[in-house]
């Protein structure tokens, strides 16, 4: 399991089928919004419930005393802040839920085991929020670390506000961010000192950190760290880059080596026909990846990208991205 600043961290990402409800817009975040869940559920249970229903309520990461769990990709918006369809909290911030702050009998005046769980969850949140701000290139200050109350006036995070602890928490996040930026110890790779800016197709880049199996951030691998390759494709307002056929990178994962003299045009979409009765479309290039939709025999699809390093199917490692939605083995298209 990976970690963020010493806190266990894993992804349980919402399926693309639910993007319209949970995260319909691409996003390049410039701030964070902090919440508390107002219940006693774990981070795992919070995220599992959130990504599994169709309510237009969502957030990026839930944090408890044991771990942080990501439910929404950082390059997608969430409906978290109550500030409207184009509100800054909903459209430009990474949102965090801190767990264990409330129960029905005591409200936020929790005691005993739950209080200890909450204290640990809050301490974990300081570390995780600061680390993610470093990784996403978001400076931490009083203008960028915001509460739900700051966004729309709701009493949230309720326990921190009821206890008069919000400012102390906010300042602790800023302090931890500054420690990390100053080179303090961390269980993760130090932040990229020269993240890619305005990359173009054909640019040569160096892999500073990791690549991912898909543009949503699933399937992290550091196998190509230190190697150089060219940008083949760019997606999203927050710039996700396909490097060769190796995998996808965020700007913080790569560094510019050489600009392309004349950037090649991305390949035009090609229409293909499905050749088997039911063809699953996956988030990545493995049959074990999450299925996001199915297409049927005879159906026309547009191939928007190709890769030649996927799981072998009938002797071929060639995979095709269809309709910009997900991946299928190319052997099932003609």
CSV table of C-alpha atoms in Angstrom, one decimal:
chain,number,residue,atom,x,y,z
A,1,UNK,CA,0.0,0.0,0.0
A,2,UNK,CA,1.3,3.5,-0.8
A,3,UNK,CA,1.4,6.4,1.6
A,4,UNK,CA,1.1,10.1,1.8
A,5,UNK,CA,3.6,11.7,4.3
A,6,UNK,CA,3.6,8.5,6.4
A,7,UNK,CA,-0.2,7.9,6.3
A,8,UNK,CA,-1.5,4.8,4.4
A,9,UNK,CA,-3.2,5.9,1.2
A,10,UNK,CA,-5.2,4.0,-1.4
A,11,UNK,CA,-7.6,4.6,-4.2
A,12,UNK,CA,-11.2,3.4,-4.5
A,13,UNK,CA,-12.1,5.5,-7.5
A,14,UNK,CA,-15.6,6.2,-8.7
A,15,UNK,CA,-16.6,4.4,-11.9
A,16,UNK,CA,-16.7,6.5,-15.1
A,17,UNK,CA,-20.4,5.5,-15.3
A,18,UNK,CA,-21.0,7.8,-12.3
A,19,UNK,CA,-19.0,10.8,-13.4
A,20,UNK,CA,-22.1,12.7,-14.4
A,21,UNK,CA,-23.3,12.7,-10.8
A,22,UNK,CA,-20.1,12.8,-8.8
A,23,UNK,CA,-17.5,14.7,-10.9
A,24,UNK,CA,-18.8,15.9,-14.3
A,25,UNK,CA,-16.1,18.6,-14.9
A,26,UNK,CA,-12.4,18.4,-15.4
A,27,UNK,CA,-10.5,20.5,-12.9
A,28,UNK,CA,-7.1,22.1,-12.2
A,29,UNK,CA,-7.4,22.7,-8.5
A,30,UNK,CA,-5.9,25.8,-6.8
A,31,UNK,CA,-7.1,25.3,-3.2
A,32,UNK,CA,-8.5,22.7,-0.8
A,33,UNK,CA,-11.7,22.5,1.2
A,34,UNK,CA,-11.9,20.7,4.6
A,35,UNK,CA,-15.0,18.9,6.0
A,36,UNK,CA,-15.9,16.5,8.8
A,37,UNK,CA,-18.3,13.7,8.1
A,38,UNK,CA,-20.7,14.2,11.1
A,39,UNK,CA,-20.8,10.4,11.8
A,40,UNK,CA,-18.6,7.6,13.1
A,41,UNK,CA,-18.0,5.7,9.9
A,42,UNK,CA,-14.5,4.7,8.6
A,43,UNK,CA,-12.9,6.3,5.6
A,44,UNK,CA,-13.4,3.0,3.7
A,45,UNK,CA,-17.1,3.0,4.4
A,46,UNK,CA,-17.5,6.7,3.6
A,47,UNK,CA,-15.9,6.4,0.2
A,48,UNK,CA,-17.6,3.1,-0.7
A,49,UNK,CA,-21.0,4.7,0.0
A,50,UNK,CA,-20.2,7.9,-1.8
A,51,UNK,CA,-19.0,6.4,-5.0
A,52,UNK,CA,-21.8,3.8,-5.1
A,53,UNK,CA,-24.8,6.1,-5.0
A,54,UNK,CA,-26.0,8.7,-7.6
A,55,UNK,CA,-26.5,11.7,-5.3
A,56,UNK,CA,-24.8,14.8,-6.4
A,57,UNK,CA,-22.7,14.9,-3.3
A,58,UNK,CA,-19.0,14.0,-3.5
A,59,UNK,CA,-15.5,14.7,-2.2
A,60,UNK,CA,-12.0,13.6,-3.2
A,61,UNK,CA,-10.5,11.9,0.0
A,62,UNK,CA,-11.8,10.6,3.3
A,63,UNK,CA,-9.3,10.2,6.2
A,64,UNK,CA,-9.7,8.3,9.4
A,65,UNK,CA,-7.3,7.1,12.2
A,66,UNK,CA,-5.8,4.3,10.0
A,67,UNK,CA,-5.8,5.5,6.4
A,68,UNK,CA,-6.8,8.0,3.7
A,69,UNK,CA,-9.0,6.7,0.8
A,70,UNK,CA,-9.4,8.6,-2.5
A,71,UNK,CA,-12.7,8.3,-4.2
A,72,UNK,CA,-12.5,11.0,-7.0
A,73,UNK,CA,-9.6,11.7,-9.3
A,74,UNK,CA,-7.8,15.0,-8.5
A,75,UNK,CA,-8.4,16.2,-12.0
A,76,UNK,CA,-12.2,16.1,-11.6
A,77,UNK,CA,-14.4,18.4,-9.6
A,78,UNK,CA,-16.6,17.4,-6.6
A,79,UNK,CA,-19.9,18.6,-5.3
A,80,UNK,CA,-18.7,19.3,-1.8
A,81,UNK,CA,-18.8,23.0,-0.9
A,82,UNK,CA,-22.4,24.1,-1.3
A,83,UNK,CA,-21.3,27.1,-3.3
A,84,UNK,CA,-23.1,26.4,-6.6
A,85,UNK,CA,-22.5,24.9,-10.0
A,86,UNK,CA,-19.6,27.3,-10.7
A,87,UNK,CA,-18.5,28.0,-7.1
A,88,UNK,CA,-14.8,28.0,-6.3
A,89,UNK,CA,-15.1,25.2,-3.7
A,90,UNK,CA,-17.1,22.9,-6.0
A,91,UNK,CA,-15.0,23.6,-9.2
A,92,UNK,CA,-11.5,24.5,-8.1
A,93,UNK,CA,-10.7,22.8,-4.8
A,94,UNK,CA,-9.6,19.3,-3.7
A,95,UNK,CA,-12.0,18.2,-0.9
A,96,UNK,CA,-11.2,16.3,2.2
A,97,UNK,CA,-13.5,14.6,4.7
A,98,UNK,CA,-12.2,13.9,8.3
A,99,UNK,CA,-14.0,10.9,9.9
A,100,UNK,CA,-15.1,10.0,13.4
A,101,UNK,CA,-16.1,13.5,14.6
A,102,UNK,CA,-19.8,12.8,15.7
A,103,UNK,CA,-22.3,10.3,17.0
A,104,UNK,CA,-26.0,10.5,17.6
A,105,UNK,CA,-26.0,10.4,21.4
A,106,UNK,CA,-23.1,12.9,22.0
A,107,UNK,CA,-23.1,15.0,18.9
A,108,UNK,CA,-19.5,16.4,18.5
A,109,UNK,CA,-18.8,16.0,22.3
A,110,UNK,CA,-17.4,12.6,21.7
A,111,UNK,CA,-15.4,10.7,24.3
A,112,UNK,CA,-13.4,7.5,24.9
A,113,UNK,CA,-12.3,5.4,21.9
A,114,UNK,CA,-14.1,7.5,19.3
A,115,UNK,CA,-12.4,10.7,20.6
A,116,UNK,CA,-9.0,9.0,20.3
A,117,UNK,CA,-9.9,7.8,16.7
A,118,UNK,CA,-10.9,11.4,15.8
A,119,UNK,CA,-7.7,12.9,17.2
A,120,UNK,CA,-5.6,10.5,15.1
A,121,UNK,CA,-7.8,11.1,12.0
A,122,UNK,CA,-7.3,14.9,12.4
A,123,UNK,CA,-3.5,14.4,12.8
A,124,UNK,CA,-3.5,12.2,9.7
A,125,UNK,CA,-5.4,14.8,7.8
A,126,UNK,CA,-2.8,17.5,8.4
A,127,UNK,CA,-0.1,15.2,6.9
A,128,UNK,CA,-2.2,14.0,4.0
A,129,UNK,CA,-3.6,17.4,3.0
A,130,UNK,CA,-0.2,19.1,3.1
A,131,UNK,CA,1.4,16.3,1.0
A,132,UNK,CA,-1.3,16.4,-1.6
A,133,UNK,CA,-1.0,20.1,-1.9
A,134,UNK,CA,2.7,19.8,-2.5
A,135,UNK,CA,2.2,17.0,-5.1
A,136,UNK,CA,-0.6,19.0,-6.9
A,137,UNK,CA,1.4,22.2,-6.9
A,138,UNK,CA,-1.1,24.1,-4.7
A,139,UNK,CA,0.6,26.6,-2.3
A,140,UNK,CA,-0.7,26.4,1.3
A,141,UNK,CA,-1.7,29.6,2.9
A,142,UNK,CA,-4.8,31.2,4.5
A,143,UNK,CA,-6.3,31.8,1.0
A,144,UNK,CA,-6.0,28.2,-0.2
A,145,UNK,CA,-6.8,26.1,2.9
A,146,UNK,CA,-10.5,26.6,3.4
A,147,UNK,CA,-13.3,25.1,5.4
A,148,UNK,CA,-16.8,24.2,4.2
A,149,UNK,CA,-17.9,27.2,6.3
A,150,UNK,CA,-15.6,29.5,4.4
A,151,UNK,CA,-17.2,28.4,1.1
A,152,UNK,CA,-20.9,28.6,1.9
A,153,UNK,CA,-21.5,29.2,5.6
A,154,UNK,CA,-22.3,25.7,6.7
A,155,UNK,CA,-21.1,24.7,10.2
A,156,UNK,CA,-18.5,22.3,8.9
A,157,UNK,CA,-16.0,21.0,10.0
A,158,UNK,CA,-18.5,21.0,12.9
A,159,UNK,CA,-16.4,19.6,15.7
A,160,UNK,CA,-13.4,21.8,14.9
A,161,UNK,CA,-15.6,24.8,14.7
A,162,UNK,CA,-17.6,23.9,17.9
A,163,UNK,CA,-14.3,23.4,19.7
A,164,UNK,CA,-12.7,26.6,18.3
A,165,UNK,CA,-10.0,24.6,16.6
A,166,UNK,CA,-10.4,25.3,12.9
A,167,UNK,CA,-7.7,28.1,12.7
A,168,UNK,CA,-5.3,25.9,14.7
A,169,UNK,CA,-5.9,23.0,12.2
A,170,UNK,CA,-5.6,25.3,9.2
A,171,UNK,CA,-2.3,26.7,10.4
A,172,UNK,CA,-1.0,23.2,11.2
A,173,UNK,CA,-1.6,22.2,7.5
A,174,UNK,CA,0.3,25.3,6.3
A,175,UNK,CA,3.1,24.6,8.7
A,176,UNK,CA,3.4,21.0,7.6
A,177,UNK,CA,3.3,22.1,3.9
A,178,UNK,CA,6.2,24.5,4.6
A,179,UNK,CA,8.1,21.7,6.3
A,180,UNK,CA,7.7,19.4,3.3
A,181,UNK,CA,8.7,22.1,0.9
A,182,UNK,CA,11.7,22.9,3.0
A,183,UNK,CA,12.9,19.3,2.5
A,184,UNK,CA,11.8,17.8,5.8
A,185,UNK,CA,11.7,14.0,6.2
A,186,UNK,CA,8.8,12.2,4.4
A,187,UNK,CA,8.1,8.7,3.5
A,188,UNK,CA,7.5,9.8,-0.1
A,189,UNK,CA,9.7,11.1,-2.9
A,190,UNK,CA,10.6,14.8,-2.4
A,191,UNK,CA,8.5,17.2,-4.5
A,192,UNK,CA,9.5,17.6,-8.1
A,193,UNK,CA,11.6,20.8,-8.2
A,194,UNK,CA,10.9,21.4,-11.9
A,195,UNK,CA,7.4,20.1,-12.8
A,196,UNK,CA,6.5,20.2,-16.5
A,197,UNK,CA,4.7,23.4,-17.6
A,198,UNK,CA,2.7,23.6,-20.7
A,199,UNK,CA,3.9,20.3,-22.2
A,200,UNK,CA,3.2,19.6,-25.9
A,201,UNK,CA,2.9,16.4,-27.9
A,202,UNK,CA,6.4,15.5,-29.1
A,203,UNK,CA,8.2,17.0,-26.1
A,204,UNK,CA,10.9,14.8,-24.5
A,205,UNK,CA,10.5,14.5,-20.8
A,206,UNK,CA,12.2,12.7,-17.9
A,207,UNK,CA,10.1,10.5,-15.5
A,208,UNK,CA,10.8,12.1,-12.1
A,209,UNK,CA,8.3,10.1,-10.1
A,210,UNK,CA,5.7,7.6,-11.4
A,211,UNK,CA,3.5,6.7,-14.3
A,212,UNK,CA,-0.1,5.4,-14.1
A,213,UNK,CA,-1.9,2.8,-16.1
A,214,UNK,CA,-4.7,5.2,-17.0
A,215,UNK,CA,-5.3,8.9,-17.1
A,216,UNK,CA,-7.6,8.7,-14.0
A,217,UNK,CA,-4.6,7.9,-11.8
A,218,UNK,CA,-5.0,4.1,-11.3
A,219,UNK,CA,-2.1,1.6,-11.4
A,220,UNK,CA,0.9,3.6,-10.1
A,221,UNK,CA,4.3,2.3,-11.3
A,222,UNK,CA,7.8,3.7,-10.7
A,223,UNK,CA,9.5,1.3,-13.1
A,224,UNK,CA,10.3,4.0,-15.6
A,225,UNK,CA,11.6,6.5,-13.0
A,226,UNK,CA,14.7,8.3,-14.5
A,227,UNK,CA,14.0,7.3,-18.1
A,228,UNK,CA,13.3,9.7,-20.9
A,229,UNK,CA,10.4,9.5,-23.4
A,230,UNK,CA,8.2,11.6,-25.6
A,231,UNK,CA,4.7,12.9,-24.9
A,232,UNK,CA,2.2,11.2,-27.2
A,233,UNK,CA,-1.1,12.5,-26.0
A,234,UNK,CA,-2.6,15.1,-23.6
A,235,UNK,CA,-6.0,15.0,-21.9
A,236,UNK,CA,-7.9,17.2,-19.5
A,237,UNK,CA,-7.6,20.9,-18.4
A,238,UNK,CA,-5.2,19.8,-15.7
A,239,UNK,CA,-2.9,18.1,-18.2
A,240,UNK,CA,-2.5,14.4,-18.0
A,241,UNK,CA,0.3,13.2,-20.4
A,242,UNK,CA,0.7,9.9,-22.1
A,243,UNK,CA,4.4,9.2,-22.2
A,244,UNK,CA,5.3,6.8,-25.1
A,245,UNK,CA,3.1,3.8,-24.5
A,246,UNK,CA,4.4,3.5,-21.0
A,247,UNK,CA,1.7,5.2,-19.0
A,248,UNK,CA,0.2,8.5,-17.9
A,249,UNK,CA,1.8,11.3,-15.9
A,250,UNK,CA,0.7,14.4,-14.0
A,251,UNK,CA,2.9,17.5,-14.5
A,252,UNK,CA,4.5,16.9,-11.1
A,253,UNK,CA,5.6,13.4,-12.2
A,254,UNK,CA,7.8,14.6,-15.1
A,255,UNK,CA,10.4,17.2,-16.1
A,256,UNK,CA,11.1,18.8,-19.5
A,257,UNK,CA,14.2,17.6,-21.3
A,258,UNK,CA,13.7,19.0,-24.8
A,259,UNK,CA,10.9,20.8,-26.6
A,260,UNK,CA,9.7,19.3,-29.9
A,261,UNK,CA,10.7,21.3,-32.9
A,262,UNK,CA,7.4,20.8,-34.5
A,263,UNK,CA,4.8,19.0,-32.4
A,264,UNK,CA,3.2,16.1,-34.2
A,265,UNK,CA,-0.6,16.2,-34.5
A,266,UNK,CA,-2.4,13.5,-32.4
A,267,UNK,CA,-3.7,10.6,-34.5
A,268,UNK,CA,-7.2,11.0,-35.9
A,269,UNK,CA,-9.9,8.9,-34.3
A,270,UNK,CA,-10.6,5.7,-36.3
A,271,UNK,CA,-14.0,4.0,-36.4
A,272,UNK,CA,-13.9,0.3,-35.6
A,273,UNK,CA,-16.5,-2.4,-35.3
A,274,UNK,CA,-16.9,-4.7,-32.3
A,275,UNK,CA,-16.4,-8.4,-33.3
A,276,UNK,CA,-17.6,-10.3,-30.2
A,277,UNK,CA,-21.0,-10.6,-28.6
A,278,UNK,CA,-20.2,-8.5,-25.5
A,279,UNK,CA,-17.0,-6.5,-25.1
A,280,UNK,CA,-16.0,-5.1,-21.7
A,281,UNK,CA,-14.4,-1.6,-21.6
A,282,UNK,CA,-11.9,-1.3,-18.8
A,283,UNK,CA,-10.3,1.6,-16.9
A,284,UNK,CA,-6.8,0.3,-17.9
A,285,UNK,CA,-5.1,-2.3,-20.1
A,286,UNK,CA,-5.7,-5.4,-17.9
A,287,UNK,CA,-8.7,-7.8,-17.8
A,288,UNK,CA,-8.6,-7.4,-14.0
A,289,UNK,CA,-9.2,-3.6,-14.2
A,290,UNK,CA,-12.6,-2.2,-13.4
A,291,UNK,CA,-15.2,-2.5,-16.1
A,292,UNK,CA,-16.8,0.9,-16.9
A,293,UNK,CA,-19.2,-0.1,-19.7
A,294,UNK,CA,-19.9,-2.8,-22.3
A,295,UNK,CA,-20.3,-2.6,-26.0
A,296,UNK,CA,-22.0,-5.2,-28.3
A,297,UNK,CA,-21.1,-7.0,-31.5
A,298,UNK,CA,-21.5,-4.8,-34.5
A,299,UNK,CA,-21.4,-1.6,-32.6
A,300,UNK,CA,-19.2,1.2,-34.0
A,301,UNK,CA,-16.7,2.8,-31.7
A,302,UNK,CA,-14.0,5.5,-32.2
A,303,UNK,CA,-10.5,4.5,-31.3
A,304,UNK,CA,-9.0,7.6,-29.6
A,305,UNK,CA,-5.7,6.1,-28.5
A,306,UNK,CA,-3.7,2.9,-28.8
A,307,UNK,CA,-1.1,1.1,-26.6
A,308,UNK,CA,1.1,-2.0,-27.2
A,309,UNK,CA,2.1,-2.9,-23.6
A,310,UNK,CA,-1.2,-4.2,-22.2
A,311,UNK,CA,-2.1,-7.6,-20.9
A,312,UNK,CA,-1.8,-10.2,-23.7
A,313,UNK,CA,-5.1,-11.3,-25.1
A,314,UNK,CA,-5.0,-14.1,-27.8
A,315,UNK,CA,-1.3,-13.4,-28.2
A,316,UNK,CA,-1.6,-9.7,-28.7
A,317,UNK,CA,-0.7,-6.9,-26.2
A,318,UNK,CA,-2.3,-4.2,-28.3
A,319,UNK,CA,-5.1,-2.3,-26.6
A,320,UNK,CA,-7.4,0.5,-27.9
A,321,UNK,CA,-9.0,3.3,-26.1
A,322,UNK,CA,-12.6,3.6,-27.3
A,323,UNK,CA,-14.6,6.9,-27.4
A,324,UNK,CA,-12.1,8.4,-24.9
A,325,UNK,CA,-13.9,6.3,-22.3
A,326,UNK,CA,-11.8,3.2,-21.5
A,327,UNK,CA,-9.7,0.4,-23.0
A,328,UNK,CA,-10.4,-2.8,-24.8
A,329,UNK,CA,-8.2,-5.5,-26.4
A,330,UNK,CA,-7.6,-4.5,-30.0
A,331,UNK,CA,-8.1,-8.1,-31.2
A,332,UNK,CA,-11.8,-7.6,-30.7
A,333,UNK,CA,-12.1,-4.7,-33.1
A,334,UNK,CA,-11.9,-4.5,-36.9
